[in-house]
PDB file of C-alpha atoms in Angstrom:
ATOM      1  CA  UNK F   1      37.214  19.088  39.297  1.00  0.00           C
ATOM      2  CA  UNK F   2      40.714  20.516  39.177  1.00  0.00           C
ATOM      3  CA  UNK F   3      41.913  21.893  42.562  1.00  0.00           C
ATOM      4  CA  UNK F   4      42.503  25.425  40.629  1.00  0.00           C
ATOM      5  CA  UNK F   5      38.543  25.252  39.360  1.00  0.00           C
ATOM      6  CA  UNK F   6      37.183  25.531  42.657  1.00  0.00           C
ATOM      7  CA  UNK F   7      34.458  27.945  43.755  1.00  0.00           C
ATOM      8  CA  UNK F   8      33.007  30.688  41.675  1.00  0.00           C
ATOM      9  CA  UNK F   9      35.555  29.865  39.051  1.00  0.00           C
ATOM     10  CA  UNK F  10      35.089  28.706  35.520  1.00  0.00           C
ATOM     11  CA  UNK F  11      37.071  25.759  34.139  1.00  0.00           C
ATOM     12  CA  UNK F  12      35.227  26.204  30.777  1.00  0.00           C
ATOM     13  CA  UNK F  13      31.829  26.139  28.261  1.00  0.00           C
ATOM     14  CA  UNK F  14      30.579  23.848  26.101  1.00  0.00           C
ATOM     15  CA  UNK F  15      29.229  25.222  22.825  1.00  0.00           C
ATOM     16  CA  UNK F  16      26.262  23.386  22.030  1.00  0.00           C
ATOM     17  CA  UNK F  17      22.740  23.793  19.879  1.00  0.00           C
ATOM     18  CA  UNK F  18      19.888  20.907  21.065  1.00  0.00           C
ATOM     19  CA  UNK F  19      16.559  20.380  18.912  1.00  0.00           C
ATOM     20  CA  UNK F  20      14.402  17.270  18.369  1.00  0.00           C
ATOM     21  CA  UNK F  21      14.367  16.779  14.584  1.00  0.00           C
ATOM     22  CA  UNK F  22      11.436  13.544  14.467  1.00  0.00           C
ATOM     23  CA  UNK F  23       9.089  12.372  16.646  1.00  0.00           C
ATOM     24  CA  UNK F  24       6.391   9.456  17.010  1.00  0.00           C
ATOM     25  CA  UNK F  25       3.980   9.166  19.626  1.00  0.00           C
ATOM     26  CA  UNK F  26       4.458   6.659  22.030  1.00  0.00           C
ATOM     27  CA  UNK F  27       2.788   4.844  25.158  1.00  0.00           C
ATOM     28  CA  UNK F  28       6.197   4.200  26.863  1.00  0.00           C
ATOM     29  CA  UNK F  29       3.771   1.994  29.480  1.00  0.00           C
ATOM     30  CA  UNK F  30       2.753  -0.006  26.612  1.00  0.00           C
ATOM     31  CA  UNK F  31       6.182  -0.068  24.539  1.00  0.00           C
ATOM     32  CA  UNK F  32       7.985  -1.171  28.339  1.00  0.00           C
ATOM     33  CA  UNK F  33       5.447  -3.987  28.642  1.00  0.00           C
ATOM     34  CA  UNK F  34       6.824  -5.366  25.519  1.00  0.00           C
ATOM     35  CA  UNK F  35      10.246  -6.020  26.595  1.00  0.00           C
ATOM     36  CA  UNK F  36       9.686  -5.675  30.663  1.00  0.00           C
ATOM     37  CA  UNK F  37       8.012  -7.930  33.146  1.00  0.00           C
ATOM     38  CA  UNK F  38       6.582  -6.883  36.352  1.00  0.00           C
ATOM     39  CA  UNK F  39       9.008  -7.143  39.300  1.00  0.00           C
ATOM     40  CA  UNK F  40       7.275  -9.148  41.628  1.00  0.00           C
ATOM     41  CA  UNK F  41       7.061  -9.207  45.249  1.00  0.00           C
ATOM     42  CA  UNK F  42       9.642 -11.843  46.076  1.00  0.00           C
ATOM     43  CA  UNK F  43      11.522 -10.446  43.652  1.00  0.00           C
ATOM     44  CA  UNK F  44      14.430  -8.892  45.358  1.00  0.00           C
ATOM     45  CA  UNK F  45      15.871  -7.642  42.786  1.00  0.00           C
ATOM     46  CA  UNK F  46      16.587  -3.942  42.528  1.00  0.00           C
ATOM     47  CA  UNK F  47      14.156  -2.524  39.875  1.00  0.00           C
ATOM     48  CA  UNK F  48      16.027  -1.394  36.421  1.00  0.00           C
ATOM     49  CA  UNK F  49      15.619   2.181  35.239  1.00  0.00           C
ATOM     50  CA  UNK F  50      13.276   1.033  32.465  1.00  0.00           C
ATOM     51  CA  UNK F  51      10.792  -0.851  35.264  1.00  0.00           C
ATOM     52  CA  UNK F  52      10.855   2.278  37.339  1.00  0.00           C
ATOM     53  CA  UNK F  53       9.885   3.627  34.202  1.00  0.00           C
ATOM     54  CA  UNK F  54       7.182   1.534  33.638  1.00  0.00           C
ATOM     55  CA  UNK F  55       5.473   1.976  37.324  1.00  0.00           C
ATOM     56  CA  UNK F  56       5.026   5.746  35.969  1.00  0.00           C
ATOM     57  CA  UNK F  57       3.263   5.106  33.611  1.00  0.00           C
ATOM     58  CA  UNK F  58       3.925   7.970  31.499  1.00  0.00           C
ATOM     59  CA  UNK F  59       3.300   8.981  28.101  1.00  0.00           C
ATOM     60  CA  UNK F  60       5.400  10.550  25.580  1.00  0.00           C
ATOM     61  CA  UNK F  61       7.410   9.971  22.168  1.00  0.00           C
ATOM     62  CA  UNK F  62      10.280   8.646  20.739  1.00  0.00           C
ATOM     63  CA  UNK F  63      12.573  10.793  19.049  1.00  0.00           C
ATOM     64  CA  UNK F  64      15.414  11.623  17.330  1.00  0.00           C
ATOM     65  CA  UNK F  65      17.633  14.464  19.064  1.00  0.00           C
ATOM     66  CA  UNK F  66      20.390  16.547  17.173  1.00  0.00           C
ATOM     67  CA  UNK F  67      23.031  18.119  18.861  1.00  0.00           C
ATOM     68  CA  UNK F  68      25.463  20.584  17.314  1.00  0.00           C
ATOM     69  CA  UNK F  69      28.543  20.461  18.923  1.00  0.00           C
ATOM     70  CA  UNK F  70      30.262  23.960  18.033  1.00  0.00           C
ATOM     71  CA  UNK F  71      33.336  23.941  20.105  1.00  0.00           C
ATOM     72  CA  UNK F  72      34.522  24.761  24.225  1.00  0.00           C
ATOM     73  CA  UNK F  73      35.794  27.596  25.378  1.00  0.00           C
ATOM     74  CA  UNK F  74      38.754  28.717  28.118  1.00  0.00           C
ATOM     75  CA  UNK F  75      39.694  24.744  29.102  1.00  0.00           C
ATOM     76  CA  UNK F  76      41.827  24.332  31.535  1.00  0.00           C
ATOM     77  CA  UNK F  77      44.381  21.140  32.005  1.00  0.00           C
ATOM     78  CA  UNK F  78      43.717  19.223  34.989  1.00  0.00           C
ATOM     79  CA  UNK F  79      47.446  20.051  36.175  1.00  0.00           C
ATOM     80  CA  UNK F  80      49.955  23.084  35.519  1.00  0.00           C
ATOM     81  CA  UNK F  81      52.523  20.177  34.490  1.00  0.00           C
ATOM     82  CA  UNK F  82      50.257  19.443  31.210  1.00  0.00           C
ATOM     83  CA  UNK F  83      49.035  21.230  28.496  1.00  0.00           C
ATOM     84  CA  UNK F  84      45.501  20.892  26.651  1.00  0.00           C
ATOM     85  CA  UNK F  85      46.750  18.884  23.071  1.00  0.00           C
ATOM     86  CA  UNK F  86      43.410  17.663  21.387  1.00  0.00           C
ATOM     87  CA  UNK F  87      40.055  17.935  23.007  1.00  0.00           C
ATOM     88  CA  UNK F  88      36.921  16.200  22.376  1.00  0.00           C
ATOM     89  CA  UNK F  89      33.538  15.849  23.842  1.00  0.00           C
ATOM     90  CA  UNK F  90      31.598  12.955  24.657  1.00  0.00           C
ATOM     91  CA  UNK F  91      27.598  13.221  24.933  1.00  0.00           C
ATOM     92  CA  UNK F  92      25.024  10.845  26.282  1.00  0.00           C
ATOM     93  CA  UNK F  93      21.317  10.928  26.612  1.00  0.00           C
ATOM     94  CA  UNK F  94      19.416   9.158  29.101  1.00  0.00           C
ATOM     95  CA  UNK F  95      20.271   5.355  28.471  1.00  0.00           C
ATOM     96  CA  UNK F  96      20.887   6.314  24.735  1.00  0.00           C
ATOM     97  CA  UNK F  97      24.315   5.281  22.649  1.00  0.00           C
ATOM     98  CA  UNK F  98      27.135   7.712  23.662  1.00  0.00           C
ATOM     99  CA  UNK F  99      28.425   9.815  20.558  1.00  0.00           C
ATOM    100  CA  UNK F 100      31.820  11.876  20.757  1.00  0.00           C
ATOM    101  CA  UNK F 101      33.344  14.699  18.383  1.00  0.00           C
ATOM    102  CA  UNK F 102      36.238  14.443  16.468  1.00  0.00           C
ATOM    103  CA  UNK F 103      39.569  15.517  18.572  1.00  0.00           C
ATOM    104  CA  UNK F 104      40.329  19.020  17.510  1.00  0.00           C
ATOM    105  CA  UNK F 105      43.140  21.967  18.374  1.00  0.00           C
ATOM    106  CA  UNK F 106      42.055  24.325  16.337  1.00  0.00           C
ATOM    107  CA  UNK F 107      42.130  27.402  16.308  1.00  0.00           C
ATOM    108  CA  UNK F 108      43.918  26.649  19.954  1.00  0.00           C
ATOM    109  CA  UNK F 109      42.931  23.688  22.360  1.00  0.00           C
ATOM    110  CA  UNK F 110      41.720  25.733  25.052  1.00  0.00           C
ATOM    111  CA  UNK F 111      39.296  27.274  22.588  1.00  0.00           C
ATOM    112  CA  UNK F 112      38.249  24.581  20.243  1.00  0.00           C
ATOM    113  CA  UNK F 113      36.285  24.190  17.709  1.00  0.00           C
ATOM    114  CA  UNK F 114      34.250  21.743  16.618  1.00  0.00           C
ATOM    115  CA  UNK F 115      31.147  22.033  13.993  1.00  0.00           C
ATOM    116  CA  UNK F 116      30.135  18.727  14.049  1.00  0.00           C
ATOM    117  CA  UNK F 117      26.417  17.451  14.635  1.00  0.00           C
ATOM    118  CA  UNK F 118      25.633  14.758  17.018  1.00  0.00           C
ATOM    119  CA  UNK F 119      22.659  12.225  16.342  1.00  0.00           C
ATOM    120  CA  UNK F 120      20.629  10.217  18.944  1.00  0.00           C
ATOM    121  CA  UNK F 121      18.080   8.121  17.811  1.00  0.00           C
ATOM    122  CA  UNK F 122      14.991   7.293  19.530  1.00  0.00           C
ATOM    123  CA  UNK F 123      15.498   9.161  22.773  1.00  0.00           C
ATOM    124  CA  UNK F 124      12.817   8.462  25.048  1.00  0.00           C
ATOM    125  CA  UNK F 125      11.251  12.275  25.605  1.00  0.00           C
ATOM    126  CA  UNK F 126       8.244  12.448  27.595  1.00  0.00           C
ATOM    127  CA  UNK F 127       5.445  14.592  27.470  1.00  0.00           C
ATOM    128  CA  UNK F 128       5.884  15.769  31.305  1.00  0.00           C
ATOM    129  CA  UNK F 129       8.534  18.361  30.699  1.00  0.00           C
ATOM    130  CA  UNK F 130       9.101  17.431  34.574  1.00  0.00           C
ATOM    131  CA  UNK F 131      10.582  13.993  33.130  1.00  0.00           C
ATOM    132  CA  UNK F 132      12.887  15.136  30.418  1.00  0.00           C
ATOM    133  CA  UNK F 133      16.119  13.574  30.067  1.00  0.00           C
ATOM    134  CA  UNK F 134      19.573  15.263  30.289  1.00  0.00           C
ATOM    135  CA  UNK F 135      21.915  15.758  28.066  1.00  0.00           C
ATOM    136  CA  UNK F 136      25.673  14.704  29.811  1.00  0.00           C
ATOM    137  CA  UNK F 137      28.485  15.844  28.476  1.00  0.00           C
ATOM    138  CA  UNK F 138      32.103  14.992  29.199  1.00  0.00           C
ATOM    139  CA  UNK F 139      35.210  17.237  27.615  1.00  0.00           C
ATOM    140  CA  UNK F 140      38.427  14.558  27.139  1.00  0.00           C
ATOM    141  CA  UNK F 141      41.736  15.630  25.950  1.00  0.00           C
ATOM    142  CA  UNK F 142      43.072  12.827  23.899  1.00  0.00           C
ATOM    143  CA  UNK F 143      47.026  13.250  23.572  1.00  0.00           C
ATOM    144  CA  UNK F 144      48.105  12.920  27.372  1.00  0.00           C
ATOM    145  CA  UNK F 145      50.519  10.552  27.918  1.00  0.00           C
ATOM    146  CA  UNK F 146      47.809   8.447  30.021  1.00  0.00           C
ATOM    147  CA  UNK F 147      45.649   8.189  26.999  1.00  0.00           C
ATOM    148  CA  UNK F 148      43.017  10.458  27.257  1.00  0.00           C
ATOM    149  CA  UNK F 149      42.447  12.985  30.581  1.00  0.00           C
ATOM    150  CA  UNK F 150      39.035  14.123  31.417  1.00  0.00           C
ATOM    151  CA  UNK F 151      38.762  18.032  31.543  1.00  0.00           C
ATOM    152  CA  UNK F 152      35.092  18.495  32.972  1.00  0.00           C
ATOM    153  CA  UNK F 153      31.729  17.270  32.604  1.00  0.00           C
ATOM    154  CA  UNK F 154      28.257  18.858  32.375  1.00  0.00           C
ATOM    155  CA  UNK F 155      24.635  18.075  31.649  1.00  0.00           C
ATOM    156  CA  UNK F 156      21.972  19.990  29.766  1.00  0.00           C
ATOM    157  CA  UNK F 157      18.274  19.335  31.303  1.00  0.00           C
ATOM    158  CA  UNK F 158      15.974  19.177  27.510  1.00  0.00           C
ATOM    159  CA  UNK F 159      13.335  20.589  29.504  1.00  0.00           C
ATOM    160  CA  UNK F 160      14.836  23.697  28.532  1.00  0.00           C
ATOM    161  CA  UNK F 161      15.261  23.191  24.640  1.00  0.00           C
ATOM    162  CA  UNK F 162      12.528  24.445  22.139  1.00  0.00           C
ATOM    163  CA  UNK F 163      10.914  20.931  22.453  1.00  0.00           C
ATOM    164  CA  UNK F 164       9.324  21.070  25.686  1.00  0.00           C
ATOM    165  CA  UNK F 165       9.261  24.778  25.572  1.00  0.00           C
ATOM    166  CA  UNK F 166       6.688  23.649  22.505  1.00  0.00           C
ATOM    167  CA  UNK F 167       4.583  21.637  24.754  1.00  0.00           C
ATOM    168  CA  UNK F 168       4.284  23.582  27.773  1.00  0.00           C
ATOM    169  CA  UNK F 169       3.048  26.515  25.050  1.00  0.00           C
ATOM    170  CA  UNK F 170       0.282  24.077  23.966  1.00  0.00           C
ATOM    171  CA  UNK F 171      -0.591  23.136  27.446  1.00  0.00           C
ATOM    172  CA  UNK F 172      -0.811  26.566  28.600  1.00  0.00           C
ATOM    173  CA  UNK F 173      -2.929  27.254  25.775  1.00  0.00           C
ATOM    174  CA  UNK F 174      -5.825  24.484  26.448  1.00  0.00           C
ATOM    175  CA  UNK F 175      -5.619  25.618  30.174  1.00  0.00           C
ATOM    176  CA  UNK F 176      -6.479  29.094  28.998  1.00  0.00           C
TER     177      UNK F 176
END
């Protein structure tokens, strides 16, 4: 975080729509004992995300999740020495393939916009809304003289999207 974007103070928003757009159901316990073996006890061996994963045994789907990346608002440049040229965003969910934007300036860089929608394919998204992944997001300015700077970062919990919001309407409704 920039020294000036300390505190209360924004350094930025990310413009961003999230929605799952296909889903199959799942047993992640049985789809992680296809390609995961049981850490044993002399195994010392710290325990990988998707063996963790496993020892939940939780259910849920695969899906595919859609992100429409609109644009960011009121960036900042990391120092008062450099100006914003061309930002872009980079987003990542759970252990999923990382996608990025296309670098853009207009109509200004420290209001750009974007338009562009981001695909994830089968994104692990279990039925505990308690378990849902996050969305991270990282804003880059590509034009620097170092390469590319990074401007901020943020994360989206998909517990919150219309998804889950879905399934703890359902839930609520058998309870009832």
């Amino acid at each position: 975080v920039p020294s000036h974007c300390s505190g209360d103070i924004k350094c930025g928003e990310i413009l961003a729509g999230v929605e799952v757009i296909e889903e199959d159901e799942v047993d992640m316990e049985e789809a992680l004992n296809d390609s995961e073996s049981t850490p044993s006890a002399s195994n010392e061996e710290i325990p990988s995300a998707a063996k963790v994963m496993k020892m939940a045994k939780r259910k849920g789907r695969v899906g595919n999740v859609e992100v429409i990346a609109l644009g960011c608002r009121s960036l900042k440049a990391t120092s008062s020495f450099l100006s914003i040229k061309k930002p872009f965003v980079v987003c990542r969910i759970g252990d999923s393939e990382e996608c990025k934007t296309k670098p853009s300036n207009r109509p200004r860089p420290e209001f750009c916009n974007y338009s562009e929608t981001l695909l994830f394919e089968n994104v692990d998204l279990p039925d505990d809304d308690d378990q849902a992944p996050f969305l991270d997001i990282k804003v880059f300015d590509k034009g620097t003289i170092a390469g590319k700077t990074l401007l901020g970062t943020g994360s989206f919990w998909l517990g919150n999207s219309a998804y889950y919001r879905e399934i703890r309407s359902k839930r609520s409704q058998t309870l009832a």
